[in-house]
Amino acid sequence: MIGFLGGVGSTPTVATHIEGPIVPSKSQSVIDPSKARGGHPFHMFDAITAQPAAIAEVVARNREGVTALARALKETPALTLAGLGTSLNGAMYGEYWLRTVGRIGAVDAIGKTASVRAVSSFDAANYGLKPATGGALLVLSHRGWKQYSARAVAEAKAAGIVTAAICGQGPDEGARQADHLLLTTDQEQSAAHTKSLTTAMALLFELALELRAQAGNGDLETQRMRAEFEAIPELMRRRLGDDSGERDAAEQLRNYRRIVVLGGGPNYPTAREVALKLKETSFAYAEGMQVEEFLHGPISSADRDTLVIIASGGGAAGARAEQVANALGEIGAERLGIYTRSGSALAEAVDVGIQVEGEDEVLSPFALLLSLQLFTYWLAVKRGCNPDLAHRDDAHHVKAAGHFEM
């Protein structure tokens, strides 16, 4: 098993120097269509399979930086996490873990509470959602130079707010100018980011555990979560050893163009992220929703032409997911369930089911997301799509991109 022990910790203020090609400036695309691959394995597949080793390496390398950041956040009355696209989904995972595991928001011994929330970097920069003085801002940005994430960091620093960033490797610019910097992986060559997200997720969970420990909560529950967390790379490696379930499901379901992805609790961001990946890789209409919200109107749009993907890690969201799946069966919608052992009651309520490892709902996003990344990848391949380019090889989309700057 590859754990997270050892490695060199990064400092909180200086980016680790990474040998390798220079990352293009913000006016350029990191994705070069002239270097596109013509078939499997695409760059996305390489990034998916790199995740076990990447998570272990990134957490070990950043341990000192995470400890320093936890100390800086310990007394803050409010923490805002911000990102865009996949990074916003990462921020939402972080909000959940920092609240439930890190206990930000819990009443302490003297009656003090703090708050944590995830917002769009666009809203943080333009609509007053940055934290007030005394608070802290943590931005997720794999590229590092996207304008609104960079602007949110710059403006927060100028206002005297503690800033932190979780970024991919690259030049010291943009969001990487934060007071505390945690670097993840090299820049992905697929527009459908995978390893950059899961390594950022791992750092956020490590931060939540460190905040919990610094608050004096070294209880058996903390030790149990730590042990399960450190087993994630090996769990993912085993899953990658046999992705036949995801390949077969993609073959069976490849013709659906209308897709809804459902999840709840820690897996609401999973639903959002998988829907995003389906749009980026298969160019399908897909919507990620909170499982309970789906019952409050949107279920009316489901029919026999709808594929509903349901992610369950058990808990209250898992119980509700089973009820939703049974209801969808009456309507005739196709149902794909991805679930852990704790969410395995879903198996009897779906048309196609894939079980993954994992018992703890809190950590279930890692296993569920990996399986859904594989499904999304193989769905694109089965449809004849290149999952790496996000239409960068389409002249109309290239021209469209000239109307805006990221």
Coordinates of C-alpha atoms in Angstrom, one line a residue:
M1 CA 0.0 0.0 0.0
I2 CA 1.3 3.5 -0.8
G3 CA 0.6 5.8 2.1
F4 CA 1.2 9.5 2.7
L5 CA 4.2 9.2 5.0
G6 CA 7.5 10.9 4.2
G7 CA 8.4 13.4 1.6
V8 CA 9.5 17.0 1.7
G9 CA 7.0 19.5 2.9
S10 CA 6.6 22.7 0.8
T11 CA 6.8 26.1 2.5
P12 CA 3.6 28.1 2.7
T13 CA 4.8 31.1 0.8
V14 CA 7.2 29.9 -1.9
A15 CA 6.3 27.6 -4.8
T16 CA 8.4 24.5 -5.1
H17 CA 10.6 24.7 -8.2
I18 CA 9.4 22.1 -10.7
E19 CA 11.7 21.0 -13.6
G20 CA 9.9 20.6 -16.9
P21 CA 8.4 22.5 -19.8
I22 CA 7.4 26.1 -19.3
V23 CA 3.7 26.6 -18.9
P24 CA 2.2 28.8 -21.6
S25 CA 1.0 32.3 -20.5
K26 CA -2.6 33.1 -19.9
S27 CA -3.0 34.2 -23.5
Q28 CA -2.2 30.7 -24.7
S29 CA -3.8 27.3 -24.3
V30 CA -1.9 24.5 -22.5
I31 CA -3.8 22.1 -24.8
D32 CA -2.1 21.7 -28.2
P33 CA -4.4 20.2 -30.8
S34 CA -1.5 19.4 -33.0
K35 CA -0.3 16.9 -30.4
A36 CA -3.7 15.3 -30.0
R37 CA -3.8 11.5 -29.8
G38 CA -5.9 9.6 -32.3
G39 CA -7.3 7.0 -29.9
H40 CA -7.1 5.2 -26.6
P41 CA -5.2 5.9 -24.4
F42 CA -5.9 9.6 -24.6
H43 CA -4.2 12.0 -22.2
M44 CA -7.3 11.9 -19.9
F45 CA -6.8 8.2 -19.4
D46 CA -3.1 8.7 -18.5
A47 CA -4.1 11.3 -15.9
I48 CA -6.8 9.1 -14.4
T49 CA -4.4 6.2 -14.0
A50 CA -1.7 8.5 -12.5
Q51 CA -4.0 9.5 -9.6
P52 CA -2.9 6.9 -6.9
A53 CA 0.7 7.9 -7.1
A54 CA -0.1 11.6 -7.6
I55 CA -2.3 11.8 -4.4
A56 CA 0.4 10.1 -2.3
E57 CA 3.2 12.3 -3.6
V58 CA 1.2 15.6 -3.4
V59 CA 0.0 15.0 0.2
A60 CA 3.5 14.0 1.4
R61 CA 5.2 16.9 -0.4
N62 CA 2.8 19.5 1.0
R63 CA 2.5 18.2 4.6
E64 CA 4.5 21.1 6.2
G65 CA 2.5 23.6 4.1
V66 CA -0.8 22.1 5.2
T67 CA 0.3 22.3 8.9
A68 CA 1.2 26.0 8.4
L69 CA -2.0 26.8 6.7
A70 CA -4.0 25.1 9.4
R71 CA -2.3 27.3 12.0
A72 CA -3.1 30.4 10.0
L73 CA -6.8 29.4 9.7
K74 CA -7.2 28.3 13.3
E75 CA -8.3 31.7 14.6
T76 CA -10.1 33.0 11.5
P77 CA -13.8 33.8 11.9
A78 CA -14.6 33.0 8.3
L79 CA -13.1 31.0 5.5
T80 CA -14.2 31.4 1.9
L81 CA -13.2 28.7 -0.7
A82 CA -13.4 29.8 -4.3
G83 CA -12.9 28.2 -7.7
L84 CA -14.4 27.9 -11.2
G85 CA -15.5 24.8 -13.1
T86 CA -13.8 21.7 -11.7
S87 CA -12.1 23.8 -9.1
L88 CA -15.4 25.1 -7.8
N89 CA -16.5 21.5 -7.3
G90 CA -13.2 20.9 -5.5
A91 CA -14.0 23.9 -3.3
M92 CA -17.4 22.4 -2.5
Y93 CA -15.8 19.2 -1.4
G94 CA -13.5 21.3 0.8
E95 CA -16.4 23.2 2.4
Y96 CA -18.0 19.9 3.4
W97 CA -14.9 18.3 4.8
L98 CA -13.7 21.5 6.6
R99 CA -17.1 21.8 8.2
T100 CA -17.7 18.1 9.1
V101 CA -14.1 16.8 9.7
G102 CA -12.2 20.0 10.4
R103 CA -15.1 21.3 12.5
I104 CA -15.1 24.8 11.2
G105 CA -18.4 26.1 12.3
A106 CA -18.6 24.0 15.5
V107 CA -19.0 25.9 18.8
D108 CA -15.8 25.8 20.8
A109 CA -15.2 25.8 24.6
I110 CA -15.7 29.5 24.9
G111 CA -18.7 29.7 22.6
K112 CA -16.8 31.0 19.4
T113 CA -17.9 29.8 16.0
A114 CA -16.3 30.2 12.5
S115 CA -17.9 29.8 9.1
V116 CA -16.8 28.2 5.8
R117 CA -18.4 28.5 2.4
A118 CA -17.6 27.7 -1.2
V119 CA -18.3 30.3 -3.9
S120 CA -17.5 31.0 -7.5
S121 CA -14.3 32.9 -8.0
F122 CA -16.3 35.2 -10.4
D123 CA -18.7 36.0 -7.6
A124 CA -15.8 36.5 -5.1
A125 CA -14.2 39.0 -7.4
N126 CA -17.3 40.8 -8.6
Y127 CA -20.2 40.4 -6.1
G128 CA -18.8 41.0 -2.7
L129 CA -18.3 37.3 -1.6
K130 CA -14.7 37.7 -0.4
P131 CA -14.3 37.3 3.3
A132 CA -14.2 40.4 5.5
T133 CA -11.0 41.6 7.2
G134 CA -9.9 39.0 9.7
G135 CA -11.2 36.2 7.5
A136 CA -9.3 34.0 5.0
L137 CA -9.6 33.1 1.3
L138 CA -8.6 29.8 -0.2
V139 CA -8.6 29.6 -4.0
L140 CA -8.4 26.5 -6.1
S141 CA -7.1 27.0 -9.6
H142 CA -5.2 24.3 -11.5
R143 CA -4.0 26.6 -14.2
G144 CA -3.3 29.3 -11.7
W145 CA -3.7 32.2 -14.1
K146 CA -7.5 32.2 -14.7
Q147 CA -8.4 35.9 -14.3
Y148 CA -11.1 35.8 -11.6
S149 CA -9.2 33.4 -9.3
A150 CA -6.1 35.5 -9.7
R151 CA -8.0 38.7 -9.1
A152 CA -9.7 37.3 -6.0
V153 CA -6.3 36.5 -4.5
A154 CA -4.8 39.9 -5.4
E155 CA -7.7 41.9 -4.0
A156 CA -7.9 39.9 -0.8
K157 CA -4.1 40.3 -0.2
A158 CA -4.4 44.0 -0.8
A159 CA -7.2 44.2 1.8
G160 CA -5.1 42.4 4.4
I161 CA -7.0 39.1 4.2
V162 CA -5.1 35.9 4.7
T163 CA -4.9 34.2 1.3
A164 CA -4.1 30.6 0.3
A165 CA -4.2 28.7 -3.0
I166 CA -4.1 25.1 -4.2
C167 CA -2.7 25.2 -7.7
G168 CA -1.1 23.0 -10.3
Q169 CA 2.6 23.4 -11.0
G170 CA 3.6 26.5 -13.0
P171 CA 5.0 30.0 -12.9
D172 CA 4.8 32.3 -9.9
E173 CA 1.9 34.3 -11.1
G174 CA -1.8 34.8 -10.6
A175 CA -3.3 32.8 -7.8
R176 CA 0.1 31.4 -7.0
Q177 CA 0.9 34.8 -5.4
A178 CA -1.2 33.8 -2.3
D179 CA 0.4 33.9 1.2
H180 CA 0.1 30.1 1.5
L181 CA 0.7 28.0 -1.7
L182 CA 0.1 24.3 -2.0
L183 CA 1.1 22.8 -5.4
T184 CA -0.5 19.7 -6.9
T185 CA 0.4 18.1 -10.2
D186 CA 2.0 19.1 -13.5
Q187 CA -0.4 20.7 -16.0
E188 CA -2.7 18.2 -17.5
Q189 CA -2.7 17.8 -21.3
S190 CA -6.4 17.0 -21.3
A191 CA -9.0 19.7 -20.9
A192 CA -11.0 17.2 -18.8
H193 CA -9.1 17.6 -15.5
T194 CA -9.0 14.6 -13.2
K195 CA -5.8 14.2 -11.2
S196 CA -5.6 17.9 -10.6
L197 CA -9.0 17.7 -8.8
T198 CA -8.4 14.6 -6.8
T199 CA -5.0 15.8 -5.5
A200 CA -6.6 19.1 -4.5
M201 CA -9.3 17.1 -2.8
A202 CA -6.7 15.1 -0.9
L203 CA -5.0 18.3 0.3
L204 CA -8.3 19.7 1.5
F205 CA -9.1 16.5 3.4
E206 CA -5.6 16.6 4.9
L207 CA -6.2 20.2 5.9
A208 CA -9.5 19.2 7.6
L209 CA -7.7 16.4 9.6
E210 CA -4.9 18.9 10.6
L211 CA -7.4 21.5 11.8
R212 CA -9.2 18.7 13.8
A213 CA -5.8 17.6 15.3
Q214 CA -4.7 21.2 16.2
A215 CA -8.0 21.7 18.0
G216 CA -7.1 18.7 20.2
N217 CA -9.4 16.2 18.6
G218 CA -7.1 13.2 18.3
D219 CA -9.9 10.8 19.1
L220 CA -10.5 7.3 17.7
E221 CA -12.7 8.6 15.0
T222 CA -9.9 10.9 13.8
Q223 CA -7.5 8.0 13.8
R224 CA -10.0 5.8 11.8
M225 CA -10.5 8.5 9.2
R226 CA -6.7 9.0 8.9
A227 CA -6.2 5.3 8.3
E228 CA -8.9 5.1 5.7
F229 CA -7.7 8.3 4.0
E230 CA -4.1 6.9 3.8
A231 CA -5.5 3.8 2.1
I232 CA -7.1 5.7 -0.7
P233 CA -4.1 5.4 -3.2
E234 CA -4.1 1.6 -2.9
L235 CA -7.9 1.5 -3.1
M236 CA -7.7 3.5 -6.3
R237 CA -4.9 1.4 -7.7
R238 CA -7.0 -1.8 -7.2
R239 CA -10.0 -0.2 -9.0
L240 CA -7.8 0.8 -12.0
G241 CA -6.7 -2.8 -12.3
D242 CA -10.1 -3.7 -13.7
D243 CA -12.3 -1.1 -15.3
S244 CA -14.4 -3.6 -17.2
G245 CA -17.6 -2.6 -15.3
E246 CA -17.2 1.0 -16.4
R247 CA -16.3 0.0 -20.0
D248 CA -19.3 -2.3 -20.3
A249 CA -21.6 0.3 -18.9
A250 CA -20.3 2.9 -21.3
E251 CA -20.9 0.5 -24.2
Q252 CA -24.5 -0.2 -23.1
L253 CA -25.4 3.4 -22.4
R254 CA -23.5 5.2 -25.1
N255 CA -26.5 6.4 -27.1
Y256 CA -28.2 8.6 -24.4
R257 CA -27.9 12.3 -25.1
R258 CA -29.9 13.5 -22.1
I259 CA -28.2 12.7 -18.8
V260 CA -28.8 13.7 -15.2
V261 CA -26.3 12.9 -12.4
L262 CA -27.4 12.8 -8.8
G263 CA -25.6 12.8 -5.5
G264 CA -26.1 14.1 -2.0
G265 CA -24.1 15.1 1.1
P266 CA -20.4 14.8 0.2
N267 CA -21.3 13.6 -3.3
Y268 CA -23.3 16.6 -4.5
P269 CA -20.0 17.9 -5.9
T270 CA -19.5 14.5 -7.4
A271 CA -22.7 14.8 -9.3
R272 CA -21.7 18.3 -10.5
E273 CA -18.3 17.2 -11.5
V274 CA -19.4 14.2 -13.5
A275 CA -22.0 16.2 -15.4
L276 CA -19.3 18.7 -16.3
K277 CA -17.0 15.9 -17.5
L278 CA -19.8 14.5 -19.7
K279 CA -20.2 17.9 -21.3
E280 CA -16.4 18.3 -21.8
T281 CA -15.7 14.8 -23.2
S282 CA -18.9 13.5 -24.9
F283 CA -20.5 16.9 -25.6
A284 CA -23.7 15.6 -24.2
Y285 CA -26.4 17.5 -22.3
A286 CA -25.8 16.6 -18.7
E287 CA -27.0 18.2 -15.4
G288 CA -25.6 17.5 -12.0
M289 CA -28.1 17.8 -9.1
Q290 CA -28.5 17.3 -5.4
V291 CA -30.5 14.1 -5.1
E292 CA -33.3 15.7 -2.9
E293 CA -33.6 18.7 -5.2
F294 CA -34.3 16.4 -8.1
L295 CA -37.6 15.4 -6.5
H296 CA -38.7 19.0 -6.2
G297 CA -39.7 19.5 -9.9
P298 CA -36.9 18.2 -12.1
I299 CA -38.1 14.6 -11.9
S300 CA -41.0 15.8 -14.1
S301 CA -38.6 16.0 -17.0
A302 CA -37.4 12.4 -16.8
D303 CA -38.6 9.9 -19.3
R304 CA -37.5 6.8 -21.3
D305 CA -34.9 8.9 -23.2
T306 CA -33.2 10.0 -19.9
L307 CA -30.1 8.4 -18.4
V308 CA -29.9 9.1 -14.7
I309 CA -26.6 8.4 -13.0
I310 CA -26.8 8.0 -9.2
A311 CA -23.7 8.1 -6.9
S312 CA -24.3 6.7 -3.4
G313 CA -21.9 6.5 -0.5
G314 CA -24.7 5.5 1.9
G315 CA -26.0 7.7 4.7
A316 CA -29.2 9.8 4.4
A317 CA -28.3 10.7 0.8
G318 CA -27.9 7.0 -0.1
A319 CA -31.3 6.2 1.4
R320 CA -32.9 9.0 -0.6
A321 CA -31.1 7.9 -3.7
E322 CA -32.7 4.4 -3.5
Q323 CA -36.1 6.0 -3.3
V324 CA -35.4 8.2 -6.3
A325 CA -34.1 5.2 -8.3
N326 CA -37.3 3.2 -7.6
A327 CA -39.4 6.2 -8.6
L328 CA -37.4 6.5 -11.9
G329 CA -38.0 2.9 -12.6
E330 CA -41.8 3.6 -12.7
I331 CA -41.2 6.3 -15.2
G332 CA -39.0 4.1 -17.4
A333 CA -35.7 6.2 -17.2
E334 CA -32.5 4.3 -17.5
R335 CA -30.6 4.1 -14.2
L336 CA -26.9 3.7 -13.6
G337 CA -25.8 3.4 -10.0
I338 CA -22.3 3.8 -8.7
Y339 CA -22.1 2.9 -5.0
T340 CA -19.8 1.9 -2.2
R341 CA -20.6 -1.0 0.1
S342 CA -22.3 1.5 2.4
G343 CA -24.6 2.5 -0.4
S344 CA -25.1 -0.9 -1.9
A345 CA -28.9 -0.9 -1.2
L346 CA -29.0 1.1 -4.5
A347 CA -28.0 -2.1 -6.4
E348 CA -31.6 -3.5 -6.4
A349 CA -33.0 -0.2 -7.7
V350 CA -30.9 0.4 -10.8
D351 CA -30.7 -1.1 -14.3
V352 CA -26.8 -1.1 -14.3
G353 CA -24.8 -1.1 -11.1
I354 CA -21.1 -0.8 -10.2
Q355 CA -19.9 -1.3 -6.7
V356 CA -16.7 0.3 -5.5
E357 CA -14.7 -0.1 -2.3
G358 CA -15.2 2.1 0.7
E359 CA -17.3 2.2 3.9
D360 CA -17.2 5.8 5.1
E361 CA -19.6 8.2 3.4
V362 CA -17.3 11.1 4.2
L363 CA -14.5 9.7 2.1
S364 CA -16.7 8.0 -0.5
P365 CA -16.1 10.8 -3.2
F366 CA -12.6 9.5 -4.0
A367 CA -13.8 6.0 -4.9
L368 CA -17.1 7.1 -6.6
L369 CA -15.4 9.8 -8.6
L370 CA -12.7 7.5 -9.9
S371 CA -15.3 5.0 -11.2
L372 CA -17.3 7.8 -12.8
Q373 CA -14.2 9.3 -14.4
L374 CA -13.6 5.9 -16.0
F375 CA -17.2 5.7 -17.1
T376 CA -17.1 9.2 -18.6
Y377 CA -13.8 8.5 -20.4
W378 CA -15.0 5.2 -21.9
L379 CA -18.3 6.8 -22.9
A380 CA -16.5 9.4 -24.9
V381 CA -14.3 6.7 -26.5
K382 CA -17.4 4.6 -27.4
R383 CA -19.0 7.7 -29.0
G384 CA -16.0 8.4 -31.1
C385 CA -15.1 11.6 -29.2
N386 CA -11.6 12.9 -28.2
P387 CA -12.0 13.5 -24.5
D388 CA -8.9 15.8 -24.3
L389 CA -9.7 18.7 -26.6
A390 CA -13.1 20.2 -25.6
H391 CA -13.6 21.3 -29.2
R392 CA -10.2 23.0 -29.6
D393 CA -10.0 21.2 -32.9
D394 CA -13.3 22.7 -34.1
A395 CA -12.9 26.0 -36.0
H396 CA -16.3 27.3 -34.8
H397 CA -15.4 26.8 -31.1
V398 CA -11.9 28.3 -31.6
K399 CA -13.5 31.4 -33.1
A400 CA -16.0 31.5 -30.3
A401 CA -13.2 31.5 -27.7
G402 CA -11.9 34.7 -29.2
H403 CA -14.9 36.5 -27.7
F404 CA -13.8 36.0 -24.1
E405 CA -10.7 35.6 -21.9
M406 CA -10.5 33.0 -19.2

